[in-house]
Amino acid sequence: VLNTAKIEPGTTVAVFGCGGVGISAIQGARIAGARRIIAVDQFESKLAMAKHFGATDTVDASNADAVKTIRTMTGGGVDYSFEAVGLKSLAEQSYDCLRPGGTATIIGMIPIGQKVEIDGFSLFWGERRLQGCNMGSNRFRVDMPRYVDLYLQGRLNLDDMISKRGRLEDVNEAFRAMKAGEVARTVLGKSSWAVLAMTCHVELFTQVHYRESIERDEELSDLYRDVFRFHWLEECQHAVMDEIEWCR
């Protein structure tokens, strides 16, 4: 949203799919200063969640034509749209709801080999754009401190995105809740032994990957080392503390 699409303040945005990825896109649009953020989903619970995180309008795709509704609401289409599910039909809808000059960004992982069909003439006449996005075009060393600041300032709401917490054995229930549209994200805890094993595995992987990459790019290898060791080992430490607290 911020790096790939580069949303400008005062623009209009549509987000197709209001799971964890879609909610993140909605928050990004809000932080970027979009004046109107339209959330599209087929679950009422997810649309309510989208409003909580910053959507100004919602479209229930289970009983309405999302493209026609968005065009009517905005008087011709949105400036930016985001597909956050990974479906061919939603990718096409995200493009079709654009105004002339608009940009559709595909975040969802569309299956390999799946073709997306769009009106070729609209690319020329309307100057609409369709683009992909990999990890938000993230620049770890630049963006992560910014995201931390946004979180500490209360502008990036991460806490409410965790709808449920459970143990690893609750994984089947977590998948069921996700498919039913009941949650944004479920966090499953791990046993202390699993955490220790994961810590050793990640540390070993980091050392091997670091040695292999050091000859190719010193700066890149430093980045991998810092990111893997800090992020994963910190996560493991928190998981162990949660496990100890749980036992108490």
Short mmCIF file of C-alpha atoms in Angstrom, two decimals:
data_model
loop_
_atom_site.label_atom_id
_atom_site.label_comp_id
_atom_site.label_asym_id
_atom_site.label_seq_id
_atom_site.Cartn_x
_atom_site.Cartn_y
_atom_site.Cartn_z
CA VAL A 1 0.00 0.00 0.00
CA LEU A 2 2.67 2.50 1.05
CA ASN A 3 5.60 1.26 -1.05
CA THR A 4 4.12 -0.58 -4.05
CA ALA A 5 0.97 1.45 -4.75
CA LYS A 6 2.23 4.66 -3.12
CA ILE A 7 -1.23 5.86 -2.16
CA GLU A 8 -1.60 9.64 -2.13
CA PRO A 9 -3.55 11.55 0.54
CA GLY A 10 -7.15 12.34 -0.34
CA THR A 11 -7.60 9.45 -2.77
CA THR A 12 -10.17 6.64 -2.88
CA VAL A 13 -9.36 2.98 -2.21
CA ALA A 14 -11.13 -0.37 -2.52
CA VAL A 15 -9.89 -3.51 -0.77
CA PHE A 16 -11.20 -6.91 -1.88
CA GLY A 17 -10.97 -9.41 0.98
CA CYS A 18 -10.93 -8.42 4.64
CA GLY A 19 -8.84 -11.13 6.24
CA GLY A 20 -5.52 -10.38 7.87
CA VAL A 21 -3.93 -9.18 4.61
CA GLY A 22 -6.91 -7.06 3.62
CA ILE A 23 -7.13 -5.49 7.07
CA SER A 24 -3.45 -4.59 6.81
CA ALA A 25 -4.13 -2.93 3.45
CA ILE A 26 -7.00 -0.98 4.97
CA GLN A 27 -4.77 0.23 7.79
CA GLY A 28 -2.09 1.20 5.28
CA ALA A 29 -4.62 3.22 3.28
CA ARG A 30 -5.81 4.96 6.43
CA ILE A 31 -2.25 5.81 7.47
CA ALA A 32 -1.52 7.09 3.96
CA GLY A 33 -4.43 9.53 4.23
CA ALA A 34 -7.01 8.02 1.86
CA ARG A 35 -10.28 9.93 2.21
CA ARG A 36 -12.46 6.94 1.34
CA ILE A 37 -11.69 3.26 1.94
CA ILE A 38 -14.21 0.73 0.64
CA ALA A 39 -13.98 -2.80 2.07
CA VAL A 40 -15.39 -5.71 0.05
CA ASP A 41 -16.12 -9.14 1.51
CA GLN A 42 -18.87 -11.76 1.71
CA PHE A 43 -18.80 -12.13 5.50
CA GLU A 44 -20.59 -9.55 7.66
CA SER A 45 -18.19 -10.20 10.54
CA LYS A 46 -15.21 -9.28 8.37
CA LEU A 47 -16.90 -6.14 7.08
CA ALA A 48 -17.54 -5.06 10.67
CA MET A 49 -13.90 -5.75 11.43
CA ALA A 50 -12.87 -3.67 8.41
CA LYS A 51 -14.85 -0.69 9.74
CA HIS A 52 -13.09 -1.07 13.07
CA PHE A 53 -9.68 -0.82 11.39
CA GLY A 54 -10.45 2.19 9.21
CA ALA A 55 -12.78 1.36 6.31
CA THR A 56 -15.24 4.19 5.63
CA ASP A 57 -17.64 2.07 3.55
CA THR A 58 -18.39 -1.62 3.06
CA VAL A 59 -19.80 -3.74 0.25
CA ASP A 60 -21.32 -7.15 0.96
CA ALA A 61 -20.23 -9.14 -2.10
CA SER A 62 -22.57 -12.00 -1.21
CA ASN A 63 -25.63 -10.06 -2.35
CA ALA A 64 -24.31 -7.18 -4.50
CA ASP A 65 -22.25 -6.58 -7.61
CA ALA A 66 -19.10 -5.13 -6.04
CA VAL A 67 -17.84 -3.38 -9.19
CA LYS A 68 -21.14 -1.64 -9.96
CA THR A 69 -21.62 -0.68 -6.32
CA ILE A 70 -18.14 0.83 -6.05
CA ARG A 71 -18.53 2.75 -9.31
CA THR A 72 -21.87 4.14 -8.11
CA MET A 73 -20.49 5.07 -4.69
CA THR A 74 -17.47 6.89 -6.12
CA GLY A 75 -18.93 8.35 -9.29
CA GLY A 76 -16.80 6.35 -11.70
CA GLY A 77 -14.34 4.20 -9.78
CA VAL A 78 -11.53 4.32 -7.21
CA ASP A 79 -7.99 5.60 -7.53
CA TYR A 80 -6.45 2.47 -6.00
CA SER A 81 -7.67 -1.07 -5.44
CA PHE A 82 -6.17 -4.10 -3.73
CA GLU A 83 -6.95 -7.80 -4.13
CA ALA A 84 -6.08 -9.61 -0.89
CA VAL A 85 -7.45 -13.12 -1.40
CA GLY A 86 -5.73 -14.67 -4.41
CA LEU A 87 -8.72 -15.29 -6.70
CA LYS A 88 -8.88 -14.69 -10.46
CA SER A 89 -12.38 -13.19 -10.23
CA LEU A 90 -11.42 -10.72 -7.50
CA ALA A 91 -8.27 -9.68 -9.36
CA GLU A 92 -10.43 -8.85 -12.38
CA GLN A 93 -12.97 -7.01 -10.23
CA SER A 94 -10.24 -4.99 -8.55
CA TYR A 95 -9.16 -3.81 -12.01
CA ASP A 96 -12.69 -3.19 -13.29
CA CYS A 97 -13.59 -0.91 -10.37
CA LEU A 98 -10.79 1.57 -11.18
CA ARG A 99 -11.36 5.05 -12.51
CA PRO A 100 -9.27 6.12 -15.52
CA GLY A 101 -5.66 6.41 -14.39
CA GLY A 102 -6.24 4.10 -11.41
CA THR A 103 -3.96 1.31 -10.18
CA ALA A 104 -4.94 -2.20 -9.06
CA THR A 105 -2.43 -4.07 -6.91
CA ILE A 106 -2.66 -7.85 -6.51
CA ILE A 107 -1.51 -8.94 -3.04
CA GLY A 108 -3.19 -12.35 -2.87
CA MET A 109 -1.32 -15.41 -4.17
CA ILE A 110 -3.15 -16.36 -7.34
CA PRO A 111 -2.41 -20.03 -8.23
CA ILE A 112 0.48 -20.67 -10.61
CA GLY A 113 -0.71 -20.88 -14.20
CA GLN A 114 -4.00 -19.07 -13.53
CA LYS A 115 -4.68 -16.40 -16.16
CA VAL A 116 -6.26 -13.05 -15.30
CA GLU A 117 -8.41 -11.50 -18.03
CA ILE A 118 -8.86 -7.75 -18.45
CA ASP A 119 -10.13 -5.48 -21.19
CA GLY A 120 -7.03 -4.64 -23.23
CA PHE A 121 -8.51 -1.43 -24.62
CA SER A 122 -8.95 -0.02 -21.10
CA LEU A 123 -5.20 -0.24 -20.57
CA PHE A 124 -4.72 2.16 -23.47
CA TRP A 125 -7.78 4.41 -23.31
CA GLY A 126 -8.21 4.58 -19.55
CA GLU A 127 -4.51 4.31 -18.63
CA ARG A 128 -5.42 1.88 -15.90
CA ARG A 129 -2.66 -0.24 -14.37
CA LEU A 130 -2.52 -3.77 -12.96
CA GLN A 131 0.51 -4.69 -10.84
CA GLY A 132 1.72 -7.33 -8.44
CA CYS A 133 3.15 -6.98 -4.96
CA ASN A 134 5.67 -9.14 -3.10
CA MET A 135 5.87 -8.56 0.66
CA GLY A 136 4.74 -4.98 0.18
CA SER A 137 7.99 -4.07 -1.60
CA ASN A 138 9.37 -4.02 1.94
CA ARG A 139 12.73 -2.44 2.72
CA PHE A 140 13.39 -4.04 6.09
CA ARG A 141 15.97 -1.65 7.51
CA VAL A 142 13.98 1.41 6.45
CA ASP A 143 10.38 0.28 6.93
CA MET A 144 10.50 -1.79 10.12
CA PRO A 145 11.51 1.12 12.38
CA ARG A 146 8.69 3.15 10.81
CA TYR A 147 6.14 0.42 11.48
CA VAL A 148 7.33 0.15 15.08
CA ASP A 149 6.92 3.91 15.51
CA LEU A 150 3.43 3.79 13.97
CA TYR A 151 2.49 0.99 16.36
CA LEU A 152 3.85 2.80 19.42
CA GLN A 153 2.01 5.96 18.35
CA GLY A 154 -1.25 4.01 18.18
CA ARG A 155 -1.67 4.59 14.45
CA LEU A 156 -1.00 0.97 13.45
CA ASN A 157 -3.36 -1.35 15.32
CA LEU A 158 -1.74 -4.77 15.57
CA ASP A 159 -3.19 -5.93 18.89
CA ASP A 160 -6.79 -6.12 17.66
CA MET A 161 -5.72 -8.13 14.61
CA ILE A 162 -5.12 -11.11 16.90
CA SER A 163 -8.66 -12.42 17.22
CA LYS A 164 -7.81 -15.62 19.08
CA ARG A 165 -4.95 -17.36 20.85
CA GLY A 166 -4.47 -21.07 21.38
CA ARG A 167 -2.07 -23.99 21.44
CA LEU A 168 -0.60 -25.84 18.49
CA GLU A 169 -3.11 -28.65 18.86
CA ASP A 170 -5.87 -26.11 18.12
CA VAL A 171 -4.65 -25.72 14.52
CA ASN A 172 -7.69 -27.41 12.97
CA GLU A 173 -10.07 -25.11 14.82
CA ALA A 174 -7.95 -22.13 13.77
CA PHE A 175 -8.27 -23.10 10.11
CA ARG A 176 -12.02 -23.63 10.50
CA ALA A 177 -12.44 -20.18 12.07
CA MET A 178 -10.35 -18.61 9.32
CA LYS A 179 -12.40 -20.21 6.53
CA ALA A 180 -15.63 -19.22 8.27
CA GLY A 181 -14.51 -15.59 8.38
CA GLU A 182 -14.61 -15.45 12.17
CA VAL A 183 -11.08 -14.15 12.75
CA ALA A 184 -8.44 -11.85 11.31
CA ARG A 185 -5.49 -13.76 12.75
CA THR A 186 -5.14 -16.64 15.22
CA VAL A 187 -1.88 -17.01 17.15
CA LEU A 188 -1.01 -20.53 18.27
CA GLY A 189 1.47 -21.04 21.08
CA LYS A 190 4.13 -23.75 21.14
CA SER A 191 5.51 -25.96 23.88
CA SER A 192 8.87 -25.03 25.36
CA TRP A 193 10.52 -28.05 23.74
CA ALA A 194 9.17 -27.03 20.32
CA VAL A 195 10.38 -23.50 20.85
CA LEU A 196 13.85 -24.73 21.78
CA ALA A 197 13.98 -26.98 18.71
CA MET A 198 12.81 -24.17 16.43
CA THR A 199 15.37 -21.82 17.95
CA CYS A 200 18.23 -24.25 17.26
CA HIS A 201 16.96 -24.93 13.73
CA VAL A 202 16.63 -21.24 12.83
CA GLU A 203 20.00 -20.40 14.35
CA LEU A 204 21.64 -23.20 12.34
CA PHE A 205 19.89 -22.12 9.15
CA THR A 206 20.98 -18.54 9.71
CA GLN A 207 24.62 -19.52 10.15
CA VAL A 208 24.63 -21.72 7.03
CA HIS A 209 22.78 -19.17 4.92
CA TYR A 210 25.08 -16.44 6.17
CA ARG A 211 28.19 -18.37 5.17
CA GLU A 212 26.79 -19.13 1.71
CA SER A 213 25.74 -15.56 0.99
CA ILE A 214 28.71 -13.70 2.44
CA GLU A 215 30.73 -14.12 -0.75
CA ARG A 216 27.88 -12.77 -2.87
CA ASP A 217 26.87 -9.69 -0.96
CA GLU A 218 28.21 -8.61 2.42
CA GLU A 219 25.41 -6.15 3.11
CA LEU A 220 22.68 -8.60 2.13
CA SER A 221 24.13 -11.33 4.31
CA ASP A 222 24.21 -8.95 7.27
CA LEU A 223 20.56 -8.15 6.62
CA TYR A 224 19.56 -11.82 6.59
CA ARG A 225 21.53 -12.49 9.75
CA ASP A 226 20.00 -9.56 11.63
CA VAL A 227 16.44 -10.21 10.50
CA PHE A 228 16.43 -13.98 11.13
CA ARG A 229 18.20 -13.85 14.47
CA PHE A 230 16.32 -10.89 15.89
CA HIS A 231 12.84 -11.71 14.65
CA TRP A 232 12.79 -15.46 15.21
CA LEU A 233 14.77 -15.61 18.43
CA GLU A 234 12.71 -12.79 19.94
CA GLU A 235 9.56 -14.64 18.95
CA CYS A 236 10.89 -17.84 20.52
CA GLN A 237 11.73 -16.02 23.73
CA HIS A 238 8.22 -14.57 23.98
CA ALA A 239 6.73 -18.00 23.28
CA VAL A 240 8.74 -19.55 26.11
CA MET A 241 7.61 -16.81 28.51
CA ASP A 242 3.98 -17.35 27.45
CA GLU A 243 4.38 -21.08 28.08
CA ILE A 244 5.79 -20.45 31.56
CA GLU A 245 2.96 -18.05 32.36
CA TRP A 246 0.43 -20.57 31.06
CA CYS A 247 1.83 -23.27 33.36
CA ARG A 248 1.55 -20.94 36.35
#
